[in-house]
Structures are given as C-alpha cells and as structure tokens.
Short mmCIF file of C-alpha atoms in Angstrom, two decimals:
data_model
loop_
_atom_site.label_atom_id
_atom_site.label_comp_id
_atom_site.label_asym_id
_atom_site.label_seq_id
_atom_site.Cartn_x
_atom_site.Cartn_y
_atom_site.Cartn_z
CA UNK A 474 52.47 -296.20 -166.92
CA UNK A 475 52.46 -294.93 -170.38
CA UNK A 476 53.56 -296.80 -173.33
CA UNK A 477 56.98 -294.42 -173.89
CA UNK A 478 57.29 -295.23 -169.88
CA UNK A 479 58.60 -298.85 -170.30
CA UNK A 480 59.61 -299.37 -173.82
CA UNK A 481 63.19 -298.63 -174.47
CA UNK A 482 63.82 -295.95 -176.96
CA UNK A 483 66.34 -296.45 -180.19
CA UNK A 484 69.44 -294.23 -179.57
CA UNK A 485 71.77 -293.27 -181.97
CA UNK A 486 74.61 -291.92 -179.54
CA UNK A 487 78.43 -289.79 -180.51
CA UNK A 488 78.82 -286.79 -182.56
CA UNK A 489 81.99 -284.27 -182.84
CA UNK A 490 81.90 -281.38 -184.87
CA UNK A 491 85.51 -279.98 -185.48
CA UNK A 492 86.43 -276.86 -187.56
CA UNK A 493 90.36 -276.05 -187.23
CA UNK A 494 92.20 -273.95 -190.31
CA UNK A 495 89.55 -273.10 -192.55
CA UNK A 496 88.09 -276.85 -192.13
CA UNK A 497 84.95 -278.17 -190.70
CA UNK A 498 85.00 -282.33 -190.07
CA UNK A 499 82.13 -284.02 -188.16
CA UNK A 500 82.23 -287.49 -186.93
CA UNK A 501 79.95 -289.80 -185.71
CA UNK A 502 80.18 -293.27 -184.06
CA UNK A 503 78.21 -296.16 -185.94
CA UNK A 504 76.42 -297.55 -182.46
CA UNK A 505 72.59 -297.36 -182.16
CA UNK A 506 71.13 -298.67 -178.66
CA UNK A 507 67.81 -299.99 -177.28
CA UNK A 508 68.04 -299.27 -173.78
CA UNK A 509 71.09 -301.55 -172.49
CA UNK A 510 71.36 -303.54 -175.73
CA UNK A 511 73.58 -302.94 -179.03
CA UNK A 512 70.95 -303.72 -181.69
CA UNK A 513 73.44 -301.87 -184.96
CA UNK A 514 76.79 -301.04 -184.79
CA UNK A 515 77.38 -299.34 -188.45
CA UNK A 516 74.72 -296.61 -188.81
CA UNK A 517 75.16 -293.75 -190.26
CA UNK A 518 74.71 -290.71 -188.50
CA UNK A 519 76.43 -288.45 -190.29
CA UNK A 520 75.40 -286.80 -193.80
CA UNK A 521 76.02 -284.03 -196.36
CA UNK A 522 73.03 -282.88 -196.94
CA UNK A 523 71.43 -280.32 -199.85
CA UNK A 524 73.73 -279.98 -202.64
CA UNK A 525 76.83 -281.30 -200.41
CA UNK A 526 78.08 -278.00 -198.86
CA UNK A 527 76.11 -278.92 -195.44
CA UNK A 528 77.12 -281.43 -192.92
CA UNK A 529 75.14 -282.85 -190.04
CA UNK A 530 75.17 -285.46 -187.35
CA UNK A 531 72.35 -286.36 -185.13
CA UNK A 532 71.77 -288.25 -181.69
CA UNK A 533 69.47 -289.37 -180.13
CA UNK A 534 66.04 -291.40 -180.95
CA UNK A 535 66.79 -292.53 -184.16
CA UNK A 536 63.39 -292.11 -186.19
CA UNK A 537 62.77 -288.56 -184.38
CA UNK A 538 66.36 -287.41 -185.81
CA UNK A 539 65.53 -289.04 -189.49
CA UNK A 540 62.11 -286.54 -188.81
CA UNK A 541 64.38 -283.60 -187.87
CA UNK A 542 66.62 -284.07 -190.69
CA UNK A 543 63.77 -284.13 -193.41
CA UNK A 544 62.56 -281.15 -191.68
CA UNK A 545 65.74 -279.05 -192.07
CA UNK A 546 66.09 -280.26 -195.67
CA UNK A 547 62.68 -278.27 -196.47
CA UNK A 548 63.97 -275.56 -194.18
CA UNK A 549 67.13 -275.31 -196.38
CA UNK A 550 65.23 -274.97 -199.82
CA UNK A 551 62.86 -272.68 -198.69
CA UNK A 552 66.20 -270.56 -197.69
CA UNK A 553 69.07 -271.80 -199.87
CA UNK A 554 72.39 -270.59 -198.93
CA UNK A 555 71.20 -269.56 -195.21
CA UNK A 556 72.06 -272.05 -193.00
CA UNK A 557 71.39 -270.04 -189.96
CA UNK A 558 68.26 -268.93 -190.90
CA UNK A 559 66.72 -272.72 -192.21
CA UNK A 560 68.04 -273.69 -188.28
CA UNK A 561 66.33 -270.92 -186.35
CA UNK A 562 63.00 -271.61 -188.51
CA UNK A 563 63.29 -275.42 -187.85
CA UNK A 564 64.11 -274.41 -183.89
CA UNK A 565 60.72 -272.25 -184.13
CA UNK A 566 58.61 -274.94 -185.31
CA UNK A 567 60.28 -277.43 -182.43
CA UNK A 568 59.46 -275.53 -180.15
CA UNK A 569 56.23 -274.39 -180.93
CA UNK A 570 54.45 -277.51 -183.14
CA UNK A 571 52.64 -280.21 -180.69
CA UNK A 572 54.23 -283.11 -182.87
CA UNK A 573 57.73 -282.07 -182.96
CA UNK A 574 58.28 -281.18 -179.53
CA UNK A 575 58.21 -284.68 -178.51
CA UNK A 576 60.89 -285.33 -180.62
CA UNK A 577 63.91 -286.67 -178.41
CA UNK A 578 67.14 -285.52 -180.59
CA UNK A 579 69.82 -283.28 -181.14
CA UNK A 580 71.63 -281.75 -184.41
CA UNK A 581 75.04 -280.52 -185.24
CA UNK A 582 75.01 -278.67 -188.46
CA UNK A 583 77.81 -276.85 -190.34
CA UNK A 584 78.97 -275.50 -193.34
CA UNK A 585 82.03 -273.36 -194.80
CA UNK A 586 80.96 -270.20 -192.53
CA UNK A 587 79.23 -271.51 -189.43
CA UNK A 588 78.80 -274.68 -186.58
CA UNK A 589 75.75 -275.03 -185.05
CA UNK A 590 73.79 -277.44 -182.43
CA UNK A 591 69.98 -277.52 -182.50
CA UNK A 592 68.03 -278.95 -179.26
CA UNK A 593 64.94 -279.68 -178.35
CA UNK A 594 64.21 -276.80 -176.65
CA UNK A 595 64.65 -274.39 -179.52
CA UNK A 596 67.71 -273.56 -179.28
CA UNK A 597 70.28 -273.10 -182.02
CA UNK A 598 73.56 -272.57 -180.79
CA UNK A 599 77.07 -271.92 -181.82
CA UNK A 600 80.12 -272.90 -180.16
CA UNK A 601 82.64 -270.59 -179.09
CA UNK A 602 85.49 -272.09 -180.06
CA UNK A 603 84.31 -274.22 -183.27
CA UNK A 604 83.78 -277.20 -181.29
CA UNK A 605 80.40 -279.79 -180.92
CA UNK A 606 79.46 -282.51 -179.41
CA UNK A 607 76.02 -284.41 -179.12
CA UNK A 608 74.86 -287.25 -177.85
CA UNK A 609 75.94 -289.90 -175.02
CA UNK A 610 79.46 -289.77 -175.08
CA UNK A 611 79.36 -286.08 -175.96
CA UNK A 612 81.47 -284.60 -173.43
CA UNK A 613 84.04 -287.33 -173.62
CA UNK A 614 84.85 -286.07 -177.53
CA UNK A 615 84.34 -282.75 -176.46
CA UNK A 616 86.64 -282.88 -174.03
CA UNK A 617 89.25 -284.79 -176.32
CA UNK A 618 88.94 -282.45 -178.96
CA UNK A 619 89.37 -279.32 -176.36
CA UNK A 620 92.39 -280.78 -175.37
CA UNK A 621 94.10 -281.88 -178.88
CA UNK A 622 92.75 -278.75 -180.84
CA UNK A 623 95.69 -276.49 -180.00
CA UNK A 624 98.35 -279.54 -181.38
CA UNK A 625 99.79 -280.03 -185.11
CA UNK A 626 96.92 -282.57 -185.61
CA UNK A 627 94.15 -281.31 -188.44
CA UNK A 628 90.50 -281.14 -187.85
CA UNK A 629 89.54 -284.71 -189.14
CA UNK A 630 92.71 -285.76 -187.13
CA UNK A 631 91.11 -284.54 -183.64
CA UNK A 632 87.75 -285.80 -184.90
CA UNK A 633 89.02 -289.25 -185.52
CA UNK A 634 91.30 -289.67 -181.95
CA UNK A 635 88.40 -287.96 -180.00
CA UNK A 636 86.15 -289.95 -181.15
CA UNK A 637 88.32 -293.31 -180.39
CA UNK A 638 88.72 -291.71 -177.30
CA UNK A 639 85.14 -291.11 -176.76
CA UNK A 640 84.60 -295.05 -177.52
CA UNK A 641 87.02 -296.04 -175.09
CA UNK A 642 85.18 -294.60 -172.31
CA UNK A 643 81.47 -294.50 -173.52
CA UNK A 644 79.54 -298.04 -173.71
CA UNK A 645 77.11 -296.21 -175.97
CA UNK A 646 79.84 -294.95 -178.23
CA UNK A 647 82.05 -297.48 -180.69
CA UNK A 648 84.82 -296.63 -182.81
CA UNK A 649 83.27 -297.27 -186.30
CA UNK A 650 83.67 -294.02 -187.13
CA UNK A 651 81.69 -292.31 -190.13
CA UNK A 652 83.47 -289.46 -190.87
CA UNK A 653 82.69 -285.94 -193.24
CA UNK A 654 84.55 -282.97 -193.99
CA UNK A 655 83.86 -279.44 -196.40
#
C-alpha cells in the first residue's frame, strides 16, 4: 500500500460562490480536516487575489490548493485583465503537467464579469445560473442558495444562510464563515 494509501489527507472543505444584482460574494467555511479529525477550524479559504478585483475559494487538500492558487496568480499576470483566459491556461497545464495532476483540489474564481470552477480534470466551468459550490458540503450550499436566490435576500445574504445551512448538515463544514464580495 502506498504512502498516499493510508495517510489521511488535509481537507479544506465548503465554498459558495453567489452573484445576484450586479454582485458576486463567495464564502467559505473555516474547517480543515485530517481524515475524521478537526485539526483547524478558522482557515481561510477564501481570498482576493491580484490587485483585489478577483475572488477565489478553494477545497480540497490544503497544500495542493495553496499550489493551485500560486499557479493562477502567475497565470493572471502573464494575462492581466483576462480571467478566463489565466483559468483555461492553468486548466491546460493541470491537465497535462505530471506534477500538477496529482493535485487533489478544486477552485471557484470570479470577478465583476464572470464565475468560474476549475477541477482537476481540466475543466473550467461556468455556472448557468451564477451559482458555485466546491468542496464537501458543496451541494448542501448549492442547494440552499438555489432555493433562496429568487427571495429579497442579497448575494452575501444567501451566501451567509447557505452556508449556515451547509454547516448544519455537513460534519466537514462549520459556520465560521470567511466571507468576500466585488
């Protein structure tokens, strides 16, 4: 049995991306986990990142998404203002370079024009309706925010009870929220 077999990885778990009304919020839970254990419960997973117009959030193994983000940072000043473009290059060299590919993350990125997830697998994606989530308790903010989106609540509104939501029913997920907005 290999090494990354038994060992336990460090997980950094909840992200929701929310853009409502000209608005993008994300959020992200504080919790990192090592396997069944709560080893930090105030990390910071979300950022604004370049010269503060870009937001992102990351789950999963903790050091592989500190990786990921330095890589998009170079990504982003070799093509300032082009946030689609510094994704799809850093989704090329995922998928492609030996190293990263055994990365074990996930991204959600966003700015004033655009929402994007990055995986793994290359892909670089953009919600439909304006709405991420990543990580562990993913779908439980996802489907929070689906369902409180269409109400008088603003985006960092549905970020926030989503998230405290997503908490409720997650045991990777707390409610010590760090929260972002442009």
């Amino acid at each position: 049995m290999s090494e990354s077999q038994t060992l336990p990885s460090w997980h950094g778990t909840t992200i929701l991306c929310v853009r409502k009304d000209g608005r993008v919020v994300i959020g992200g839970d504080g919790q990192v986990s090592l396997g069944q254990t709560v080893i930090k419960g105030n990390a910071r997973k979300v950022r604004k990142i370049g010269d503060g117009s870009i937001l992102v959030g990351f789950a999963g193994a903790t050091a592989d998404a500190f990786t990921l983000l330095e890589r998009l940072e170079g990504k982003l000043e070799k093509h300032p203002g082009q946030l689609t473009r510094a994704c799809v290059e850093l989704a090329k060299d995922w998928r492609t370079d030996r190293y990263l590919r055994r990365l074990e993350a996930m991204m959600a990125v966003a700015d004033a024009e655009v929402s994007l997830v990055l995986t793994g697998q290359g892909d670089v994606l953009e919600p439909e309706d304006g709405i991420i989530a990543i990580g562990s308790g993913g779908n439980y903010a996802l489907s929070a925010a689906r369902a409180l989106i269409d109400t008088e609540l603003d985006a960092e509104a549905v970020v926030r009870k989503s998230m405290r939501i997503a908490a409720d029913i997650c045991v990777y997920t707390n409610s010590n929220l760090i929260v972002e907005s442009l």
